[in-house]
Coordinates of C-alpha atoms in Angstrom, one line a residue:
M999 CA 44.1 -106.3 29.2
A1000 CA 45.8 -103.4 30.9
W1001 CA 46.0 -101.4 27.9
A1002 CA 42.4 -102.3 27.2
L1003 CA 41.3 -100.9 30.5
K1004 CA 43.5 -97.7 30.3
L1005 CA 41.9 -96.4 26.7
P1006 CA 38.5 -95.6 28.1
L1007 CA 39.8 -93.9 31.3
A1008 CA 42.0 -91.6 28.9
D1009 CA 38.8 -90.9 27.1
E1010 CA 36.9 -90.0 30.1
V1011 CA 39.8 -87.9 31.3
I1012 CA 40.0 -85.8 28.0
E1013 CA 36.1 -85.6 27.7
S1014 CA 35.8 -84.1 31.2
G1015 CA 38.5 -81.5 30.6
L1016 CA 36.8 -80.5 27.5
V1017 CA 33.5 -79.9 29.3
Q1018 CA 35.1 -77.7 32.2
D1019 CA 36.6 -75.6 29.3
F1020 CA 33.9 -75.7 27.0
D1021 CA 32.3 -72.0 28.2
A1022 CA 35.9 -70.6 27.9
S1023 CA 36.3 -71.8 24.4
L1024 CA 34.2 -73.3 21.7
S1025 CA 37.2 -73.7 19.2
G1026 CA 37.8 -77.3 19.9
I1027 CA 34.5 -78.9 19.1
G1028 CA 34.7 -81.1 16.2
Q1029 CA 38.5 -81.0 16.1
E1030 CA 39.6 -82.9 19.3
L1031 CA 36.3 -84.6 20.1
G1032 CA 35.3 -88.0 18.4
A1033 CA 31.8 -88.7 17.0
G1034 CA 30.8 -90.4 20.2
A1035 CA 32.0 -87.6 22.9
Y1036 CA 29.5 -85.0 21.4
S1037 CA 26.8 -84.6 19.0
M1038 CA 25.7 -81.7 17.0
S1039 CA 22.2 -81.6 18.5
D1040 CA 23.7 -81.7 22.0
V1041 CA 25.5 -78.4 21.2
L1042 CA 22.7 -76.9 19.7
A1043 CA 20.7 -77.5 22.8
L1044 CA 22.6 -75.3 24.9
P1045 CA 20.9 -72.1 26.0
I1046 CA 22.9 -69.6 23.9
F1047 CA 22.1 -71.4 20.7
K1048 CA 18.4 -71.8 21.7
Q1049 CA 17.8 -68.3 22.1
E1050 CA 19.1 -67.7 18.5
E1051 CA 17.4 -70.7 17.2
S1052 CA 13.9 -69.1 18.4
S1053 CA 14.4 -65.9 16.5
L1054 CA 14.8 -67.7 13.0
P1055 CA 11.7 -68.0 11.0
P1056 CA 10.1 -71.4 10.6
D1057 CA 11.7 -73.6 7.9
N1058 CA 8.8 -73.0 5.3
E1059 CA 11.2 -71.8 2.4
N1060 CA 9.9 -74.9 0.2
K1061 CA 6.3 -74.3 1.2
I1062 CA 3.9 -73.6 -1.8
L1063 CA 1.4 -70.9 -1.0
P1064 CA -2.0 -71.2 -2.5
F1065 CA -1.7 -67.6 -4.1
Q1066 CA 1.1 -65.4 -5.0
Y1067 CA 0.8 -61.5 -5.4
V1068 CA 3.1 -59.8 -7.5
L1069 CA 3.6 -55.9 -7.2
C1070 CA 5.0 -54.3 -10.7
A1071 CA 7.4 -51.9 -9.1
A1072 CA 11.2 -52.3 -8.5
T1073 CA 12.6 -53.0 -5.3
S1074 CA 15.0 -50.6 -3.7
P1075 CA 18.8 -51.8 -4.2
A1076 CA 19.8 -50.0 -0.9
V1077 CA 18.4 -52.8 1.3
K1078 CA 20.6 -55.1 3.2
L1079 CA 20.7 -58.7 3.0
H1080 CA 17.9 -60.9 5.2
D1081 CA 16.0 -57.3 5.7
E1082 CA 12.6 -57.1 3.7
T1083 CA 12.5 -55.6 0.6
L1084 CA 11.6 -51.9 0.2
T1085 CA 9.5 -50.6 -2.9
Y1086 CA 9.2 -47.0 -3.7
L1087 CA 6.0 -45.7 -5.2
N1088 CA 4.7 -42.4 -6.7
Q1089 CA 1.6 -40.6 -5.1
G1090 CA -1.8 -41.3 -7.3
Q1091 CA -0.1 -43.4 -9.7
S1092 CA -1.6 -46.8 -11.0
Y1093 CA 0.5 -49.8 -10.0
E1094 CA -0.6 -53.3 -11.2
I1095 CA -0.8 -56.3 -8.5
R1096 CA -0.7 -59.8 -10.4
M1097 CA -3.2 -62.3 -8.6
L1098 CA -1.7 -65.8 -9.2
D1099 CA -3.0 -69.0 -8.4
N1100 CA -0.3 -71.3 -7.0
R1101 CA -2.3 -74.2 -6.0
K1102 CA -1.1 -78.0 -6.5
L1103 CA -3.4 -80.2 -8.4
G1104 CA -6.3 -81.2 -5.8
E1105 CA -5.4 -78.3 -3.2
L1106 CA -8.3 -76.4 -1.9
P1107 CA -10.8 -78.2 -4.2
E1108 CA -13.8 -76.4 -2.5
I1109 CA -13.1 -73.1 -4.4
N1110 CA -12.8 -74.8 -7.8
G1111 CA -15.4 -72.8 -10.0
K1112 CA -16.2 -70.1 -7.3
L1113 CA -15.1 -66.8 -6.5
V1114 CA -12.9 -65.5 -3.5
K1115 CA -12.9 -62.0 -1.8
S1116 CA -9.5 -60.2 -1.4
I1117 CA -9.2 -57.2 0.7
F1118 CA -6.4 -54.7 0.1
R1119 CA -5.0 -52.6 2.8
V1120 CA -2.6 -49.7 3.2
V1121 CA -1.2 -49.7 6.8
F1122 CA 1.6 -48.5 8.8
H1123 CA 4.8 -50.6 9.0
D1124 CA 5.8 -48.8 12.2
R1125 CA 4.3 -50.5 15.3
R1126 CA 4.0 -47.2 17.2
L1127 CA 2.0 -45.9 14.2
Q1128 CA -0.4 -49.0 14.3
Y1129 CA -1.2 -48.2 17.8
T1130 CA -2.6 -44.9 16.8
E1131 CA -3.7 -45.8 13.3
H1132 CA -7.5 -44.5 13.9
Q1133 CA -6.3 -40.9 15.1
Q1134 CA -3.7 -40.7 12.3
L1135 CA -6.3 -41.6 9.4
E1136 CA -9.0 -39.1 10.9
G1137 CA -6.2 -36.2 11.1
W1138 CA -5.7 -37.5 7.4
R1139 CA -9.0 -37.1 6.6
W1140 CA -9.4 -33.7 8.1
N1141 CA -6.5 -32.4 6.2
R1142 CA -7.7 -34.1 2.9
P1143 CA -11.5 -34.0 2.8
G1144 CA -13.3 -36.1 0.4
D1145 CA -10.1 -38.0 -0.6
R1146 CA -9.2 -41.6 -0.1
I1147 CA -5.9 -43.0 0.9
L1148 CA -6.3 -46.3 -1.4
D1149 CA -8.3 -46.6 -4.5
I1150 CA -8.7 -49.1 -7.2
D1151 CA -8.1 -48.1 -11.0
I1152 CA -11.2 -49.9 -12.4
P1153 CA -10.7 -49.4 -16.1
M1154 CA -7.1 -50.8 -16.2
S1155 CA -7.8 -53.7 -13.8
V1156 CA -8.8 -57.2 -15.1
G1157 CA -10.6 -59.9 -13.9
I1158 CA -11.9 -58.1 -10.6
I1159 CA -15.8 -58.5 -9.7
D1160 CA -17.9 -56.1 -7.6
P1161 CA -15.1 -53.9 -6.4
R1162 CA -16.0 -51.9 -3.3
A1163 CA -14.6 -49.1 -1.1
N1164 CA -16.2 -48.4 2.2
P1165 CA -16.4 -44.5 2.9
N1166 CA -15.6 -45.2 6.5
Q1167 CA -12.3 -47.0 5.8
L1168 CA -10.0 -44.6 3.6
N1169 CA -7.4 -47.3 3.7
T1170 CA -9.3 -50.4 2.5
V1171 CA -10.7 -51.9 -0.8
E1172 CA -12.2 -55.2 -1.5
F1173 CA -13.4 -57.1 -4.6
L1174 CA -13.9 -60.6 -5.9
W1175 CA -12.3 -62.7 -8.3
D1176 CA -11.7 -66.0 -9.9
P1177 CA -8.6 -67.9 -9.1
S1178 CA -8.7 -69.7 -12.2
K1179 CA -9.0 -66.7 -14.4
R1180 CA -6.3 -64.0 -15.3
T1181 CA -6.5 -61.2 -12.4
S1182 CA -4.6 -57.9 -12.2
V1183 CA -5.7 -55.2 -10.1
F1184 CA -4.4 -51.8 -10.4
I1185 CA -4.1 -49.6 -7.1
Q1186 CA -3.5 -46.2 -6.5
V1187 CA -2.0 -44.8 -3.1
H1188 CA -3.0 -41.2 -2.6
C1189 CA -1.0 -40.3 0.6
I1190 CA 2.6 -39.7 0.8
S1191 CA 5.0 -41.1 3.7
T1192 CA 5.9 -37.7 4.8
E1193 CA 2.3 -36.9 5.8
F1194 CA 2.5 -38.7 8.9
T1195 CA 6.0 -37.5 10.3
M1196 CA 6.2 -34.9 13.0
R1197 CA 8.4 -32.8 11.1
K1198 CA 8.4 -32.6 7.3
H1199 CA 11.8 -33.5 5.8
G1200 CA 12.1 -35.0 2.6
G1201 CA 10.4 -38.3 0.8
E1202 CA 13.3 -40.6 2.3
K1203 CA 12.4 -39.3 5.8
G1204 CA 8.7 -40.6 5.5
V1205 CA 7.3 -43.3 7.3
P1206 CA 7.1 -46.8 5.6
F1207 CA 3.7 -48.2 5.0
R1208 CA 2.7 -51.8 4.0
V1209 CA 0.4 -53.2 1.2
Q1210 CA -1.4 -56.1 2.8
I1211 CA -3.7 -58.4 1.0
D1212 CA -6.2 -60.9 2.7
T1213 CA -7.9 -63.4 0.9
F1214 CA -11.3 -65.4 2.0
K1215 CA -13.3 -67.8 0.7
E1216 CA -17.3 -68.4 1.1
N1217 CA -18.8 -70.2 4.3
E1218 CA -21.6 -72.0 4.4
N1219 CA -23.6 -69.0 4.7
G1220 CA -22.3 -67.5 1.5
E1221 CA -20.1 -65.1 3.6
Y1222 CA -16.4 -64.5 2.6
T1223 CA -15.0 -65.0 6.3
E1224 CA -12.9 -68.1 6.0
H1225 CA -9.4 -67.4 5.8
L1226 CA -7.2 -68.7 2.9
H1227 CA -4.0 -66.5 2.7
S1228 CA -2.4 -63.1 3.6
A1229 CA 0.7 -61.6 2.0
S1230 CA 2.4 -57.9 2.4
C1231 CA 5.1 -55.8 1.2
Q1232 CA 7.0 -52.8 2.6
I1233 CA 6.5 -49.4 0.7
K1234 CA 7.1 -45.6 0.6
V1235 CA 5.1 -43.1 -1.3
F1236 CA 6.4 -40.2 -2.8
K1237 CA 5.2 -37.2 -4.6
P1238 CA 4.8 -37.6 -8.2
K1239 CA 8.2 -38.8 -10.0
G1240 CA 9.6 -38.7 -6.3
A1241 CA 9.7 -42.4 -6.2
D1242 CA 11.8 -42.5 -9.5
R1243 CA 14.5 -40.2 -8.4
K1244 CA 14.7 -41.8 -5.1
Q1245 CA 15.5 -45.4 -6.8
K1246 CA 17.9 -43.5 -9.1
T1247 CA 20.0 -42.0 -6.2
D1248 CA 19.9 -45.6 -4.3
R1249 CA 21.2 -47.0 -7.4
E1250 CA 24.0 -44.4 -7.7
K1251 CA 25.0 -44.9 -4.1
M1252 CA 25.5 -48.4 -4.5
E1253 CA 27.4 -48.1 -7.7
K1254 CA 29.9 -46.1 -5.7
R1255 CA 30.3 -48.8 -3.1
T1256 CA 33.3 -51.3 -3.2
P1257 CA 32.4 -55.0 -4.4
H1258 CA 32.9 -56.1 -0.9
E1259 CA 30.4 -53.7 0.5
K1260 CA 28.1 -54.5 -2.1
E1261 CA 27.9 -58.0 -1.2
K1262 CA 25.9 -57.0 2.0
Y1263 CA 22.9 -55.7 -0.2
Q1264 CA 20.1 -57.1 -2.1
P1265 CA 19.9 -56.9 -5.7
S1266 CA 17.1 -54.6 -7.1
Y1267 CA 14.3 -56.7 -8.4
E1268 CA 12.0 -55.9 -11.2
T1269 CA 8.9 -56.6 -9.3
T1270 CA 8.1 -57.0 -5.7
I1271 CA 6.7 -60.6 -4.4
L1272 CA 4.5 -60.0 -1.4
T1273 CA 5.5 -62.4 1.6
E1274 CA 3.2 -64.5 3.7
C1275 CA 2.2 -62.9 6.7
S1276 CA -0.7 -63.2 9.4
P1277 CA -4.2 -61.9 8.7
W1278 CA -5.0 -58.4 9.4
P1279 CA -7.2 -58.1 12.5
E1280 CA -10.7 -57.2 11.6
I1281 CA -12.3 -54.3 12.8
T1282 CA -16.0 -54.4 13.3
Y1283 CA -17.6 -51.5 11.8
V1284 CA -21.0 -50.8 13.1
N1285 CA -23.8 -49.6 10.8
N1286 CA -25.3 -47.0 13.0
S1287 CA -27.1 -45.5 9.8
P1288 CA -30.7 -46.9 10.0
S1289 CA -33.2 -46.5 7.8
P1290 CA -35.5 -43.5 8.2
G1291 CA -38.5 -43.7 10.8
F1292 CA -41.8 -44.4 9.8
N1293 CA -45.2 -42.9 11.3
S1294 CA -47.1 -45.5 13.4
S1295 CA -50.4 -44.2 12.0
H1296 CA -51.4 -43.6 8.2
S1297 CA -54.7 -41.7 7.6
S1298 CA -56.2 -43.7 4.6
F1299 CA -59.8 -44.1 3.2
S1300 CA -61.7 -46.4 1.5
L1301 CA -62.5 -47.0 -2.2
G1302 CA -65.8 -48.7 -1.3
E1303 CA -68.0 -46.0 -2.6
G1304 CA -67.1 -46.6 -6.3
N1305 CA -68.1 -49.4 -8.4
G1306 CA -66.5 -52.0 -6.0
S1307 CA -64.3 -52.3 -3.1
P1308 CA -60.8 -53.9 -3.1
N1309 CA -59.5 -55.7 -0.1
H1310 CA -57.2 -53.5 1.9
Q1311 CA -53.6 -54.5 2.4
P1312 CA -51.7 -51.8 4.1
E1313 CA -48.5 -50.5 2.7
P1314 CA -45.5 -48.9 4.5
P1315 CA -46.8 -45.3 5.2
P1316 CA -44.4 -42.5 3.9
P1317 CA -41.3 -41.6 5.9
V1318 CA -41.2 -38.6 8.5
T1319 CA -39.3 -35.6 7.8
D1320 CA -36.3 -35.7 10.2
N1321 CA -35.3 -32.2 10.5
L1322 CA -32.7 -31.0 13.2
L1323 CA -33.8 -28.5 15.6
P1324 CA -32.4 -25.9 17.5
T1325 CA -33.5 -27.5 20.8
T1326 CA -31.7 -30.9 19.8
T1327 CA -28.8 -32.0 22.5
P1328 CA -25.7 -33.1 21.4
Q1329 CA -26.3 -36.7 22.0
E1330 CA -29.6 -36.4 19.7
A1331 CA -27.4 -34.4 17.2
Q1332 CA -25.2 -37.5 17.2
Q1333 CA -28.2 -39.8 16.4
W1334 CA -29.5 -37.4 13.7
L1335 CA -25.8 -37.6 11.7
H1336 CA -26.0 -41.2 11.9
R1337 CA -29.6 -41.6 10.7
N1338 CA -28.8 -39.2 7.7
R1339 CA -25.6 -41.1 6.7
F1340 CA -23.1 -38.5 8.0
S1341 CA -21.6 -41.2 10.6
T1342 CA -17.9 -40.5 9.2
F1343 CA -18.0 -36.9 10.7
T1344 CA -19.8 -37.8 14.1
R1345 CA -16.3 -37.5 15.9
L1346 CA -15.6 -33.9 14.7
F1347 CA -19.1 -32.9 15.8
T1348 CA -19.1 -34.7 19.2
N1349 CA -20.1 -31.8 21.2
F1350 CA -22.1 -30.0 18.9
S1351 CA -25.8 -29.3 19.9
G1352 CA -28.7 -28.6 17.1
A1353 CA -28.2 -25.0 17.5
D1354 CA -24.3 -25.3 17.2
L1355 CA -24.8 -27.2 13.8
L1356 CA -27.3 -24.9 12.4
K1357 CA -25.5 -21.8 13.1
L1358 CA -22.8 -23.1 10.4
T1359 CA -22.5 -21.5 7.3
R1360 CA -22.2 -23.2 3.8
D1361 CA -18.6 -22.4 3.6
D1362 CA -17.8 -23.7 7.0
V1363 CA -19.7 -27.0 6.5
I1364 CA -17.8 -27.6 3.0
Q1365 CA -14.4 -26.8 4.9
I1366 CA -14.9 -29.2 7.5
C1367 CA -16.5 -32.1 5.3
G1368 CA -15.3 -31.5 2.0
P1369 CA -17.4 -30.3 -1.2
A1370 CA -19.5 -33.3 -1.7
D1371 CA -20.5 -34.5 1.9
G1372 CA -20.3 -30.6 2.9
I1373 CA -23.1 -29.4 0.3
R1374 CA -25.1 -32.5 1.3
L1375 CA -24.8 -31.9 4.8
F1376 CA -25.8 -27.9 4.7
N1377 CA -28.9 -29.1 2.7
A1378 CA -29.8 -31.6 5.3
L1379 CA -29.3 -29.1 7.9
K1380 CA -31.5 -26.5 6.3
G1381 CA -34.1 -28.9 5.5
R1382 CA -34.2 -28.4 1.8
M1383 CA -36.4 -30.9 0.0
V1384 CA -36.1 -32.0 -3.5
R1385 CA -39.1 -30.6 -5.7
P1386 CA -40.9 -33.1 -7.4
R1387 CA -41.2 -33.0 -11.3
L1388 CA -44.9 -33.1 -11.4
T1389 CA -47.6 -32.5 -8.6
I1390 CA -51.2 -33.6 -9.1
Y1391 CA -54.4 -33.6 -6.9
V1392 CA -56.9 -36.5 -6.7
C1393 CA -59.8 -37.0 -4.8
Q1394 CA -62.0 -40.0 -4.5
E1395 CA -65.3 -40.1 -6.1
S1396 CA -68.0 -40.5 -3.6
L1397 CA -72.1 -41.0 -4.0
Q1398 CA -72.8 -37.4 -2.7
L1399 CA -70.4 -36.0 -5.3
R1400 CA -72.3 -37.9 -8.0
E1401 CA -75.6 -36.4 -7.0
Q1402 CA -73.9 -33.1 -7.1
Q1403 CA -72.7 -33.6 -10.5
Q1404 CA -76.2 -34.6 -11.9
Q1405 CA -77.3 -31.1 -10.2
Q1406 CA -74.5 -29.4 -11.9
Q1407 CA -75.7 -30.8 -15.3
Q1408 CA -79.3 -29.9 -14.8
Q1409 CA -78.4 -26.2 -13.5
Q1410 CA -75.5 -26.0 -15.9
Q1411 CA -73.2 -24.4 -13.3
K1412 CA -69.5 -24.5 -13.1
H1413 CA -68.2 -25.7 -9.9
E1414 CA -64.5 -25.2 -9.0
D1415 CA -62.1 -27.1 -6.7
G1416 CA -64.7 -29.7 -6.0
D1417 CA -66.6 -27.2 -3.8
S1418 CA -70.3 -27.2 -4.3
N1419 CA -73.1 -25.8 -2.4
G1420 CA -71.0 -25.4 0.8
T1421 CA -69.6 -29.0 0.5
F1422 CA -65.9 -29.3 1.4
F1423 CA -64.1 -32.1 -0.5
V1424 CA -60.6 -33.4 0.4
Y1425 CA -57.8 -33.7 -2.2
H1426 CA -54.5 -35.5 -2.0
A1427 CA -51.5 -34.6 -3.5
I1428 CA -49.4 -37.1 -5.7
Y1429 CA -45.7 -36.3 -6.2
L1430 CA -44.1 -38.1 -9.3
E1431 CA -40.5 -38.1 -10.1
E1432 CA -40.3 -40.7 -12.9
L1433 CA -43.2 -39.7 -14.8
T1434 CA -44.3 -43.3 -15.7
A1435 CA -47.5 -45.1 -15.4
V1436 CA -45.8 -47.7 -13.1
E1437 CA -45.0 -44.9 -10.7
L1438 CA -48.7 -43.5 -10.7
T1439 CA -49.9 -46.7 -10.0
E1440 CA -47.6 -47.3 -7.0
K1441 CA -48.4 -43.9 -5.7
I1442 CA -52.2 -44.4 -5.8
A1443 CA -51.8 -47.5 -4.2
Q1444 CA -50.0 -46.4 -1.6
L1445 CA -52.3 -43.4 -1.0
F1446 CA -55.3 -46.0 -0.5
S1447 CA -53.1 -48.6 1.5
I1448 CA -53.9 -51.3 -1.2
S1449 CA -51.3 -53.5 -3.1
P1450 CA -50.3 -52.1 -6.7
C1451 CA -51.3 -55.6 -7.9
Q1452 CA -54.8 -54.7 -7.2
I1453 CA -54.8 -52.1 -9.9
S1454 CA -55.1 -53.5 -13.4
Q1455 CA -55.2 -50.4 -15.4
I1456 CA -55.4 -46.6 -14.9
Y1457 CA -57.4 -44.8 -17.4
K1458 CA -58.3 -40.9 -18.0
Q1459 CA -61.8 -40.1 -19.1
G1460 CA -61.6 -38.2 -22.3
P1461 CA -64.1 -36.4 -24.4
T1462 CA -67.7 -37.8 -24.6
G1463 CA -66.9 -40.0 -21.7
I1464 CA -64.4 -42.2 -23.3
H1465 CA -61.8 -44.1 -21.2
V1466 CA -58.1 -43.4 -22.5
L1467 CA -55.4 -45.9 -21.3
I1468 CA -52.9 -43.7 -19.4
S1469 CA -49.3 -44.1 -20.9
D1470 CA -45.9 -42.6 -19.7
E1471 CA -46.2 -40.0 -22.5
M1472 CA -49.6 -38.9 -21.4
I1473 CA -48.2 -38.4 -17.7
Q1474 CA -45.4 -36.5 -19.2
N1475 CA -47.8 -34.1 -20.5
F1476 CA -50.2 -33.5 -17.7
Q1477 CA -50.4 -30.2 -16.5
E1478 CA -48.6 -29.0 -13.1
E1479 CA -51.3 -29.3 -10.3
A1480 CA -54.1 -30.8 -12.3
C1481 CA -56.9 -32.2 -10.2
F1482 CA -58.5 -35.6 -10.9
I1483 CA -61.4 -37.2 -9.5
L1484 CA -60.7 -41.1 -8.9
D1485 CA -63.4 -43.7 -9.8
T1486 CA -63.1 -47.3 -9.7
M1487 CA -64.5 -50.2 -11.9
K1488 CA -64.0 -53.8 -11.3
A1489 CA -61.9 -55.8 -13.7
E1490 CA -63.6 -58.5 -15.9
T1491 CA -60.8 -61.3 -15.5
N1492 CA -59.9 -61.1 -11.5
D1493 CA -60.2 -59.3 -8.6
S1494 CA -58.3 -56.4 -9.6
Y1495 CA -59.9 -52.9 -10.3
H1496 CA -59.7 -50.0 -12.9
I1497 CA -58.8 -46.7 -11.6
I1498 CA -60.6 -43.8 -13.7
L1499 CA -59.1 -40.4 -13.6
K1500 CA -62.1 -37.7 -14.4

């Protein structure tokens, strides 16, 4: 009994002594302690281990993601173990990204047979540059007017639907795709890493980027806003063929290292697998380009003095010419830029008044905005209108005009421009671009504030008073600035009317 009482006492003494010496040395754990003295969970619960454990990624190595994106470009061999892979790309070269469906049977059944939307972005890897991304991209836009940072090589891509590139987001493209079908998108990155460094060294000194893909499914309203999956990888972009030289240099450096040093680095893989990440925060881009304003009043006249009178159904009046004036204030100039689809350049012209903008020469605008938008802005500033392909003049036939036509036949006199015996007749101009009968019908309906459906046919009065049906070919042979008198005749079958050009 005495020995039985002493053994637990001895264990308590040993245990308390080890606890006191634990901070000094951890080498005795597991060697001198029995299984009942300390468990491994107790040891890992110490603060020093808790701090390290919190920095470890969650245990999702065995997690199967719904999608996988594979960039067909080799990773660098000069990346240490446990660091993120780094891939070198050539500027402007097309690189394939394979969109793979990894869903298990029965996973996400709501997207079976439906399309999903993926948004591609090229963003900064450096957190410091992420905070100033807008300013960095605006600076790049200024130095490279008319260019984009990210593009899709559509002819080489497979399985993508409705690819889009917002002109206000140079680093973003998006498209729809069917996960059940083979999909490969070829992307081109047009910026290089050294364009965002303070001092221009070489490509190896440039800043790293990230290629991020965010995929969404449709919600109940048919909008692709429900997030499914996001993944990204780290890249550096070099001038053409610079990525190949950099990859070769890294490989040669690794070959010179000892086997022990090589163990600290990752091998180079032929492709780059994008790793799961958080979705990129969406930035709301407000569409500040409203449609052109319309006049509240529209001068129209009735067709009631012909053979019939269609019921009036007002059509939208024509747009008002929106010309910039020298007296326009800077605030009004900003609104004018938005209205005329120049929202991209509002920041550049923040303090410009109407007079300042009108003083810009054609070369100035092209240098600031690039050739395409520059020419468009210059023409808008000068108020240049596109000349129509054909102009004709029409006048409604009235009872007074008919009486004067009878007098013309009796007196056998020629009257020009509808002006007879001092009477003044008003003609309206119709401008045609497509030179089709459908376009002429719409323009006449708009002129008289009626619906095009109320015009059944349009005829032209020919020799001996015959009615010739207007065709596209006939309109194409109209003389420029030809004058016509419009007469109406009620159709036999319905409530519509025939228009006769005399």
